[in-house]
């Protein structure tokens, strides 16, 4: 069974190959337009085959999700680009089995005038957009088993349903036969119209070009049916004046006999109007997207102007704002252009930002770091730099080998293919944070059971691959202390490569270390090196110089060393304690303030003691009267 691939399409005239190695030339000049819908299908859904058919309409049967696949017959006029090519491609016998009748070229030349002949041949020539719509409509028609056999089941469903409906109604409501038939026909038309509309919707959703081609497709089909009404026998009974079908042939199984029944599908004029509505909706959506894009561009320009006018003292804040702008524009484009962007464009956008998952986690907390009134904004700048470096650094692969190439050659189809270099999901338990595992973790996956004895179906079982953990004692020269830690064999190899335990802890990045106790040891080592006079072998000066010269490349100021390896919540608690201590030191009791003021005034001589002493209060009139009248005079 033939499957669509890009190797068959990379030609000047794109061709589809059949089982017999015969090529059907479909001269579509634009490769993107030809493969827009076909490449949206999954590998299992591309199980269809094309063949030539000497009919005027498409012929499709089968189901593309089965092993046998589906077969789509393309009319000879589908391969023509002009009226002259129709005569070259069409056989002398003409077109067969249009509404159960054969139509030859002689019948058309005899029964139609010269003008109507030109109109008829013009109606057979379709543009590339109309051809793509017709191809997509037939592919959508064969993606469901019910759709593929719907035309053959309409009459049988109608007869069985009418019988059951009439049987029930005669017993319950005693409705007449003609009334029952009208009710059933209306309900059947409504039910089958939904299925036909979904086929047109799937074909129109391929793009704006296919939606415009659908209108041309149905217009030319209606024009063709109007002209064939004069050529067919009893054409006025088969096709109406507008070009819609009135009758349809129903073939008996395993025979060539057929009989005409009423057409149960949707009228072609109604399907054309439905496609016009889809085109209007798509144009309104595109206009709304363009307006949203303009508003978004204006908003980004205003944000850039504000960033230029407002002075920023820190480069890190500028980096954070740029990351935030990238994230906002990225998510906005995904939401607005979700129907237009294809899978390859989304992948290329994701590759622009390194380690997008880590930067996305930072974007959730950007208001905390950029708010001048928040406590995260007051954290030291060197700590913010380390956080940005941690988020933008990719860890070294441990459990897999990354591919050195970005692309590879697909020899089956002859195209360049991107290599999917996705990292393995690794689980890091709490025990790994309390030890030094060298970046190793627990890998979850599936395992096939071993086949023993008789044959049986292979069931996948879940399995966890755990590293072999050892508990060893490590000695630190800087800290002059032994530590009993859990490690792996890879940790021992990395320590040997780094030429020492202290070198391994100090050289390894936080992303690759993946250990809380490892970062704690790194912080203590850096503090010892920063305070070498007091903490690094203060009693042995020679050993102090030897150790300091050995690790002097890692020396940083004490203000930075105290913040290394702290998590954000730990850094916030540390900052709160520092601010509380500063606030306590800045607070002075009023008693000490007043004492200093009085001492300064006394030393300068400006202080008046008499004014400072409290004055005696004058006696009240009541006390004076009591003293004069009731006190004893001496």
GROMACS .gro file of C-alpha atoms in nm, residues 142-555:
model
  414
  142UNK     CA    1  -1.242   0.779   0.390
  143UNK     CA    2  -1.114   0.845   0.742
  144UNK     CA    3  -1.437   0.702   0.887
  145UNK     CA    4  -1.591   0.368   0.797
  146UNK     CA    5  -1.948   0.500   0.808
  147UNK     CA    6  -1.866   0.794   0.580
  148UNK     CA    7  -1.704   0.570   0.321
  149UNK     CA    8  -2.016   0.353   0.276
  150UNK     CA    9  -2.275   0.620   0.352
  151UNK     CA   10  -2.399   0.655  -0.007
  152UNK     CA   11  -2.465   0.279  -0.027
  153UNK     CA   12  -2.646   0.264   0.307
  154UNK     CA   13  -2.877   0.564   0.271
  155UNK     CA   14  -3.160   0.382   0.097
  156UNK     CA   15  -3.137   0.067   0.306
  157UNK     CA   16  -3.140   0.269   0.627
  158UNK     CA   17  -3.432   0.471   0.494
  159UNK     CA   18  -3.637   0.165   0.405
  160UNK     CA   19  -3.574  -0.015   0.733
  161UNK     CA   20  -3.628   0.301   0.935
  162UNK     CA   21  -3.947   0.385   0.748
  163UNK     CA   22  -4.085   0.040   0.808
  164UNK     CA   23  -4.013   0.049   1.182
  165UNK     CA   24  -4.141   0.405   1.209
  166UNK     CA   25  -4.461   0.321   1.023
  167UNK     CA   26  -4.511   0.006   1.230
  168UNK     CA   27  -4.488   0.200   1.556
  169UNK     CA   28  -4.698   0.494   1.441
  170UNK     CA   29  -4.981   0.279   1.311
  171UNK     CA   30  -5.003   0.109   1.649
  172UNK     CA   31  -4.979   0.423   1.862
  173UNK     CA   32  -5.088   0.735   1.673
  174UNK     CA   33  -5.250   0.576   1.362
  175UNK     CA   34  -5.077   0.823   1.132
  176UNK     CA   35  -5.128   0.792   0.757
  177UNK     CA   36  -4.857   0.650   0.536
  178UNK     CA   37  -4.779   0.972   0.344
  179UNK     CA   38  -4.749   1.172   0.665
  180UNK     CA   39  -4.516   0.911   0.810
  181UNK     CA   40  -4.300   0.921   0.499
  182UNK     CA   41  -4.266   1.300   0.513
  183UNK     CA   42  -4.169   1.294   0.878
  184UNK     CA   43  -3.909   1.025   0.820
  185UNK     CA   44  -3.760   1.198   0.515
  186UNK     CA   45  -3.716   1.523   0.710
  187UNK     CA   46  -3.551   1.345   1.002
  188UNK     CA   47  -3.324   1.145   0.769
  189UNK     CA   48  -3.213   1.455   0.579
  190UNK     CA   49  -3.127   1.630   0.906
  191UNK     CA   50  -2.925   1.331   1.034
  192UNK     CA   51  -2.720   1.279   0.716
  193UNK     CA   52  -2.663   1.652   0.661
  194UNK     CA   53  -2.451   1.664   0.978
  195UNK     CA   54  -2.213   1.399   0.839
  196UNK     CA   55  -2.173   1.574   0.503
  197UNK     CA   56  -2.106   1.907   0.676
  198UNK     CA   57  -1.826   1.758   0.884
  199UNK     CA   58  -1.653   1.640   0.566
  200UNK     CA   59  -1.661   1.992   0.421
  201UNK     CA   60  -1.542   2.140   0.751
  202UNK     CA   61  -1.239   1.910   0.763
  203UNK     CA   62  -1.148   1.998   0.406
  204UNK     CA   63  -1.197   2.373   0.462
  205UNK     CA   64  -0.983   2.371   0.774
  206UNK     CA   65  -0.674   2.288   0.569
  207UNK     CA   66  -0.621   2.658   0.506
  208UNK     CA   67  -0.750   2.975   0.350
  209UNK     CA   68  -0.650   2.864   0.000
  210UNK     CA   69  -0.850   2.541   0.032
  211UNK     CA   70  -1.150   2.731   0.165
  212UNK     CA   71  -1.149   2.961  -0.139
  213UNK     CA   72  -1.100   2.660  -0.365
  214UNK     CA   73  -1.411   2.495  -0.221
  215UNK     CA   74  -1.633   2.770  -0.364
  216UNK     CA   75  -1.477   2.729  -0.707
  217UNK     CA   76  -1.512   2.350  -0.677
  218UNK     CA   77  -1.887   2.360  -0.615
  219UNK     CA   78  -1.949   2.642  -0.864
  220UNK     CA   79  -1.793   2.445  -1.146
  221UNK     CA   80  -1.971   2.128  -1.037
  222UNK     CA   81  -2.307   2.306  -1.051
  223UNK     CA   82  -2.225   2.457  -1.391
  224UNK     CA   83  -2.123   2.113  -1.521
  225UNK     CA   84  -2.445   1.950  -1.396
  226UNK     CA   85  -2.657   2.219  -1.562
  227UNK     CA   86  -2.496   2.145  -1.898
  228UNK     CA   87  -2.515   1.767  -1.852
  229UNK     CA   88  -2.886   1.797  -1.785
  230UNK     CA   89  -2.936   1.836  -2.159
  231UNK     CA   90  -2.707   1.545  -2.247
  232UNK     CA   91  -2.840   1.283  -2.005
  233UNK     CA   92  -3.147   1.074  -2.076
  234UNK     CA   93  -3.428   1.213  -1.860
  235UNK     CA   94  -3.181   1.470  -1.734
  236UNK     CA   95  -3.456   1.696  -1.599
  237UNK     CA   96  -3.550   1.412  -1.360
  238UNK     CA   97  -3.193   1.351  -1.245
  239UNK     CA   98  -3.068   1.711  -1.210
  240UNK     CA   99  -3.265   2.025  -1.137
  241UNK     CA  100  -3.219   2.364  -1.304
  242UNK     CA  101  -2.966   2.479  -1.042
  243UNK     CA  102  -2.741   2.176  -1.087
  244UNK     CA  103  -2.844   1.983  -0.775
  245UNK     CA  104  -2.894   1.608  -0.783
  246UNK     CA  105  -3.252   1.483  -0.773
  247UNK     CA  106  -3.191   1.110  -0.811
  248UNK     CA  107  -2.906   0.878  -0.726
  249UNK     CA  108  -2.836   0.526  -0.855
  250UNK     CA  109  -2.826   0.240  -0.603
  251UNK     CA  110  -2.642  -0.069  -0.729
  252UNK     CA  111  -2.738  -0.414  -0.616
  253UNK     CA  112  -2.459  -0.612  -0.448
  254UNK     CA  113  -2.237  -0.826  -0.676
  255UNK     CA  114  -2.424  -0.708  -0.987
  256UNK     CA  115  -2.424  -0.420  -1.234
  257UNK     CA  116  -2.798  -0.358  -1.196
  258UNK     CA  117  -2.916  -0.043  -1.027
  259UNK     CA  118  -3.231   0.156  -0.966
  260UNK     CA  119  -3.289   0.527  -0.908
  261UNK     CA  120  -3.400   0.663  -0.573
  262UNK     CA  121  -3.445   1.010  -0.436
  263UNK     CA  122  -3.121   1.188  -0.351
  264UNK     CA  123  -3.084   1.185   0.029
  265UNK     CA  124  -2.775   1.405   0.063
  266UNK     CA  125  -2.738   1.780   0.094
  267UNK     CA  126  -2.790   1.996  -0.211
  268UNK     CA  127  -2.476   2.122  -0.379
  269UNK     CA  128  -2.597   2.480  -0.348
  270UNK     CA  129  -2.636   2.437   0.028
  271UNK     CA  130  -2.288   2.289   0.056
  272UNK     CA  131  -2.153   2.580  -0.145
  273UNK     CA  132  -2.320   2.829   0.092
  274UNK     CA  133  -2.183   2.638   0.390
  275UNK     CA  134  -1.829   2.666   0.249
  276UNK     CA  135  -1.889   3.039   0.193
  277UNK     CA  136  -1.977   3.073   0.561
  278UNK     CA  137  -1.661   2.888   0.655
  279UNK     CA  138  -1.460   3.128   0.438
  280UNK     CA  139  -1.621   3.431   0.604
  281UNK     CA  140  -1.550   3.289   0.949
  282UNK     CA  141  -1.189   3.221   0.858
  283UNK     CA  142  -1.142   3.574   0.721
  284UNK     CA  143  -1.291   3.727   1.036
  285UNK     CA  144  -1.058   3.513   1.250
  286UNK     CA  145  -0.757   3.620   1.047
  287UNK     CA  146  -0.857   3.986   1.074
  288UNK     CA  147  -0.898   3.950   1.450
  289UNK     CA  148  -0.558   3.783   1.472
  290UNK     CA  149  -0.400   4.065   1.273
  291UNK     CA  150  -0.558   4.324   1.503
  292UNK     CA  151  -0.437   4.135   1.809
  293UNK     CA  152  -0.089   4.116   1.657
  294UNK     CA  153  -0.090   4.491   1.601
  295UNK     CA  154  -0.205   4.556   1.957
  296UNK     CA  155   0.059   4.320   2.090
  297UNK     CA  156   0.332   4.489   1.885
  298UNK     CA  157   0.221   4.831   2.011
  299UNK     CA  158   0.223   4.702   2.368
  300UNK     CA  159   0.573   4.561   2.327
  301UNK     CA  160   0.693   4.893   2.180
  302UNK     CA  161   0.548   5.083   2.477
  303UNK     CA  162   0.717   4.844   2.718
  304UNK     CA  163   1.048   4.891   2.538
  305UNK     CA  164   1.009   5.270   2.551
  306UNK     CA  165   0.938   5.255   2.923
  307UNK     CA  166   1.241   5.035   2.974
  308UNK     CA  167   1.456   5.287   2.787
  309UNK     CA  168   1.321   5.589   2.976
  310UNK     CA  169   1.335   5.434   3.324
  311UNK     CA  170   1.692   5.398   3.455
  312UNK     CA  171   1.790   5.050   3.564
  313UNK     CA  172   2.079   5.012   3.798
  314UNK     CA  173   2.117   4.638   3.755
  315UNK     CA  174   2.181   4.438   3.441
  316UNK     CA  175   2.022   4.130   3.596
  317UNK     CA  176   1.682   4.300   3.618
  318UNK     CA  177   1.707   4.385   3.251
  319UNK     CA  178   1.777   4.020   3.172
  320UNK     CA  179   1.475   3.911   3.376
  321UNK     CA  180   1.249   4.160   3.196
  322UNK     CA  181   1.376   4.048   2.856
  323UNK     CA  182   1.302   3.686   2.948
  324UNK     CA  183   0.954   3.789   3.058
  325UNK     CA  184   0.889   3.970   2.729
  326UNK     CA  185   1.004   3.665   2.534
  327UNK     CA  186   0.773   3.441   2.733
  328UNK     CA  187   0.473   3.674   2.689
  329UNK     CA  188   0.521   3.706   2.314
  330UNK     CA  189   0.581   3.331   2.281
  331UNK     CA  190   0.262   3.231   2.464
  332UNK     CA  191   0.061   3.501   2.284
  333UNK     CA  192   0.172   3.371   1.946
  334UNK     CA  193   0.083   3.017   2.044
  335UNK     CA  194  -0.267   3.119   2.156
  336UNK     CA  195  -0.344   3.342   1.856
  337UNK     CA  196  -0.175   3.148   1.576
  338UNK     CA  197  -0.250   2.797   1.697
  339UNK     CA  198  -0.449   2.712   1.383
  340UNK     CA  199  -0.190   2.857   1.142
  341UNK     CA  200   0.145   2.752   1.285
  342UNK     CA  201   0.249   2.400   1.197
  343UNK     CA  202   0.440   2.153   1.408
  344UNK     CA  203   0.782   2.243   1.268
  345UNK     CA  204   0.745   2.616   1.343
  346UNK     CA  205   0.654   2.543   1.706
  347UNK     CA  206   0.964   2.328   1.744
  348UNK     CA  207   1.186   2.602   1.599
  349UNK     CA  208   1.042   2.859   1.843
  350UNK     CA  209   1.107   2.629   2.139
  351UNK     CA  210   1.469   2.587   2.034
  352UNK     CA  211   1.528   2.964   2.056
  353UNK     CA  212   1.518   2.959   2.437
  354UNK     CA  213   1.770   2.723   2.603
  355UNK     CA  214   1.618   2.494   2.862
  356UNK     CA  215   1.271   2.641   2.822
  357UNK     CA  216   1.129   2.446   3.116
  358UNK     CA  217   1.365   2.617   3.363
  359UNK     CA  218   1.303   2.966   3.226
  360UNK     CA  219   0.928   2.900   3.236
  361UNK     CA  220   0.954   2.824   3.608
  362UNK     CA  221   1.129   3.158   3.656
  363UNK     CA  222   0.854   3.336   3.462
  364UNK     CA  223   0.594   3.232   3.721
  365UNK     CA  224   0.788   3.415   3.995
  366UNK     CA  225   0.903   3.718   3.794
  367UNK     CA  226   0.679   3.966   3.983
  368UNK     CA  227   0.853   3.867   4.309
  369UNK     CA  228   1.199   3.939   4.172
  370UNK     CA  229   1.110   4.259   3.983
  371UNK     CA  230   0.883   4.428   4.241
  372UNK     CA  231   1.084   4.709   4.411
  373UNK     CA  232   0.867   4.680   4.723
  374UNK     CA  233   0.920   4.303   4.759
  375UNK     CA  234   1.184   4.130   4.965
  376UNK     CA  235   1.320   3.933   4.666
  377UNK     CA  236   1.415   4.262   4.504
  378UNK     CA  237   1.637   4.350   4.803
  379UNK     CA  238   1.844   4.032   4.777
  380UNK     CA  239   2.213   4.082   4.689
  381UNK     CA  240   2.298   4.119   4.323
  382UNK     CA  241   2.557   3.841   4.324
  383UNK     CA  242   2.289   3.601   4.454
  384UNK     CA  243   2.054   3.702   4.171
  385UNK     CA  244   2.333   3.640   3.919
  386UNK     CA  245   2.385   3.291   4.052
  387UNK     CA  246   2.011   3.219   4.029
  388UNK     CA  247   1.994   3.333   3.666
  389UNK     CA  248   2.303   3.127   3.586
  390UNK     CA  249   2.146   2.823   3.754
  391UNK     CA  250   1.825   2.858   3.551
  392UNK     CA  251   2.001   2.908   3.217
  393UNK     CA  252   2.261   2.631   3.253
  394UNK     CA  253   2.188   2.290   3.104
  395UNK     CA  254   2.297   1.989   3.313
  396UNK     CA  255   2.544   1.744   3.167
  397UNK     CA  256   2.381   1.420   3.043
  398UNK     CA  257   2.447   1.127   3.275
  399UNK     CA  258   2.205   0.848   3.179
  400UNK     CA  259   2.220   0.892   2.800
  401UNK     CA  260   2.460   0.996   2.526
  402UNK     CA  261   2.347   1.303   2.331
  403UNK     CA  262   2.376   1.287   1.955
  404UNK     CA  263   2.651   1.493   1.799
  405UNK     CA  264   2.444   1.574   1.489
  406UNK     CA  265   2.121   1.772   1.466
  407UNK     CA  266   1.996   1.603   1.150
  408UNK     CA  267   2.010   1.261   0.987
  409UNK     CA  268   1.921   1.122   0.645
  410UNK     CA  269   1.602   0.920   0.614
  411UNK     CA  270   1.713   0.669   0.349
  412UNK     CA  271   1.363   0.528   0.308
  413UNK     CA  272   1.216   0.861   0.195
  414UNK     CA  273   1.533   1.045   0.095
  415UNK     CA  274   1.483   1.353   0.312
  416UNK     CA  275   1.664   1.530   0.594
  417UNK     CA  276   1.513   1.450   0.932
  418UNK     CA  277   1.564   1.616   1.268
  419UNK     CA  278   1.707   1.393   1.542
  420UNK     CA  279   1.484   1.382   1.849
  421UNK     CA  280   1.742   1.428   2.122
  422UNK     CA  281   1.511   1.439   2.423
  423UNK     CA  282   1.661   1.384   2.770
  424UNK     CA  283   1.553   1.091   2.984
  425UNK     CA  284   1.332   1.174   3.280
  426UNK     CA  285   1.532   1.111   3.600
  427UNK     CA  286   1.391   1.102   3.953
  428UNK     CA  287   1.606   1.243   4.236
  429UNK     CA  288   1.493   1.117   4.578
  430UNK     CA  289   1.568   1.293   4.906
  431UNK     CA  290   1.854   1.050   4.975
  432UNK     CA  291   2.038   1.189   4.672
  433UNK     CA  292   2.018   1.540   4.819
  434UNK     CA  293   2.175   1.418   5.145
  435UNK     CA  294   2.460   1.247   4.961
  436UNK     CA  295   2.686   1.302   4.661
  437UNK     CA  296   2.563   1.082   4.377
  438UNK     CA  297   2.744   1.262   4.093
  439UNK     CA  298   2.424   1.358   3.909
  440UNK     CA  299   2.284   1.004   3.902
  441UNK     CA  300   1.922   0.930   3.992
  442UNK     CA  301   1.645   0.678   3.954
  443UNK     CA  302   1.527   0.602   3.598
  444UNK     CA  303   1.172   0.471   3.551
  445UNK     CA  304   1.081   0.260   3.248
  446UNK     CA  305   0.942  -0.067   3.116
  447UNK     CA  306   1.099  -0.408   3.082
  448UNK     CA  307   1.004  -0.707   2.871
  449UNK     CA  308   0.982  -1.035   3.064
  450UNK     CA  309   1.204  -1.323   2.964
  451UNK     CA  310   1.034  -1.591   2.754
  452UNK     CA  311   1.071  -1.931   2.918
  453UNK     CA  312   0.896  -2.249   2.812
  454UNK     CA  313   0.598  -2.222   2.585
  455UNK     CA  314   0.526  -1.904   2.392
  456UNK     CA  315   0.310  -1.646   2.557
  457UNK     CA  316   0.232  -1.278   2.493
  458UNK     CA  317   0.499  -1.039   2.609
  459UNK     CA  318   0.363  -0.806   2.873
  460UNK     CA  319   0.559  -0.497   2.964
  461UNK     CA  320   0.640  -0.458   3.332
  462UNK     CA  321   0.743  -0.140   3.511
  463UNK     CA  322   1.096  -0.122   3.642
  464UNK     CA  323   1.310   0.126   3.834
  465UNK     CA  324   1.682   0.138   3.758
  466UNK     CA  325   1.853   0.256   4.077
  467UNK     CA  326   2.222   0.344   4.107
  468UNK     CA  327   2.443   0.137   4.333
  469UNK     CA  328   2.495   0.354   4.641
  470UNK     CA  329   2.807   0.327   4.858
  471UNK     CA  330   2.875   0.485   5.197
  472UNK     CA  331   3.233   0.610   5.226
  473UNK     CA  332   3.434   0.856   5.433
  474UNK     CA  333   3.573   1.165   5.259
  475UNK     CA  334   3.836   1.402   5.399
  476UNK     CA  335   3.831   1.776   5.327
  477UNK     CA  336   4.164   1.962   5.341
  478UNK     CA  337   4.003   2.303   5.370
  479UNK     CA  338   3.763   2.209   5.648
  480UNK     CA  339   4.007   1.959   5.809
  481UNK     CA  340   3.727   1.717   5.884
  482UNK     CA  341   3.600   1.372   5.779
  483UNK     CA  342   3.249   1.323   5.637
  484UNK     CA  343   3.059   0.994   5.599
  485UNK     CA  344   2.850   1.039   5.283
  486UNK     CA  345   2.662   0.819   5.038
  487UNK     CA  346   2.806   0.819   4.686
  488UNK     CA  347   2.815   0.620   4.361
  489UNK     CA  348   3.093   0.482   4.145
  490UNK     CA  349   3.054   0.778   3.913
  491UNK     CA  350   3.121   1.012   4.207
  492UNK     CA  351   3.452   0.838   4.273
  493UNK     CA  352   3.549   0.870   3.906
  494UNK     CA  353   3.466   1.241   3.907
  495UNK     CA  354   3.668   1.296   4.226
  496UNK     CA  355   3.967   1.127   4.061
  497UNK     CA  356   3.929   1.346   3.752
  498UNK     CA  357   3.911   1.659   3.968
  499UNK     CA  358   4.219   1.544   4.168
  500UNK     CA  359   4.062   1.565   4.510
  501UNK     CA  360   3.740   1.588   4.704
  502UNK     CA  361   3.767   1.964   4.761
  503UNK     CA  362   3.838   2.031   4.393
  504UNK     CA  363   3.533   1.827   4.291
  505UNK     CA  364   3.303   2.019   4.527
  506UNK     CA  365   3.438   2.361   4.427
  507UNK     CA  366   3.459   2.300   4.049
  508UNK     CA  367   3.126   2.124   3.995
  509UNK     CA  368   2.833   2.347   3.904
  510UNK     CA  369   2.520   2.345   4.119
  511UNK     CA  370   2.319   2.204   3.827
  512UNK     CA  371   2.546   1.899   3.799
  513UNK     CA  372   2.610   1.853   4.172
  514UNK     CA  373   2.239   1.804   4.258
  515UNK     CA  374   2.311   1.778   4.631
  516UNK     CA  375   2.207   2.000   4.922
  517UNK     CA  376   2.488   1.880   5.145
  518UNK     CA  377   2.734   1.932   4.859
  519UNK     CA  378   2.633   2.299   4.829
  520UNK     CA  379   2.654   2.334   5.207
  521UNK     CA  380   3.012   2.202   5.200
  522UNK     CA  381   3.096   2.438   4.914
  523UNK     CA  382   2.966   2.735   5.115
  524UNK     CA  383   3.168   2.638   5.422
  525UNK     CA  384   3.483   2.589   5.212
  526UNK     CA  385   3.448   2.931   5.049
  527UNK     CA  386   3.393   3.094   5.389
  528UNK     CA  387   3.710   2.928   5.524
  529UNK     CA  388   3.910   3.050   5.228
  530UNK     CA  389   3.771   3.402   5.266
  531UNK     CA  390   3.862   3.403   5.639
  532UNK     CA  391   4.200   3.239   5.603
  533UNK     CA  392   4.367   3.436   5.882
  534UNK     CA  393   4.120   3.325   6.149
  535UNK     CA  394   3.961   2.999   6.027
  536UNK     CA  395   4.208   2.830   5.787
  537UNK     CA  396   4.471   2.659   6.003
  538UNK     CA  397   4.541   2.964   6.222
  539UNK     CA  398   4.800   2.777   6.430
  540UNK     CA  399   5.001   2.638   6.134
  541UNK     CA  400   5.103   2.921   5.900
  542UNK     CA  401   5.295   2.701   5.655
  543UNK     CA  402   5.004   2.465   5.596
  544UNK     CA  403   4.776   2.767   5.571
  545UNK     CA  404   4.979   2.909   5.283
  546UNK     CA  405   4.999   2.572   5.108
  547UNK     CA  406   4.622   2.511   5.124
  548UNK     CA  407   4.539   2.870   5.032
  549UNK     CA  408   4.769   2.870   4.727
  550UNK     CA  409   4.623   2.538   4.616
  551UNK     CA  410   4.263   2.669   4.613
  552UNK     CA  411   4.315   3.042   4.565
  553UNK     CA  412   4.140   3.038   4.224
  554UNK     CA  413   3.809   2.973   4.404
  555UNK     CA  414   3.845   3.257   4.657
   0.00000   0.00000   0.00000
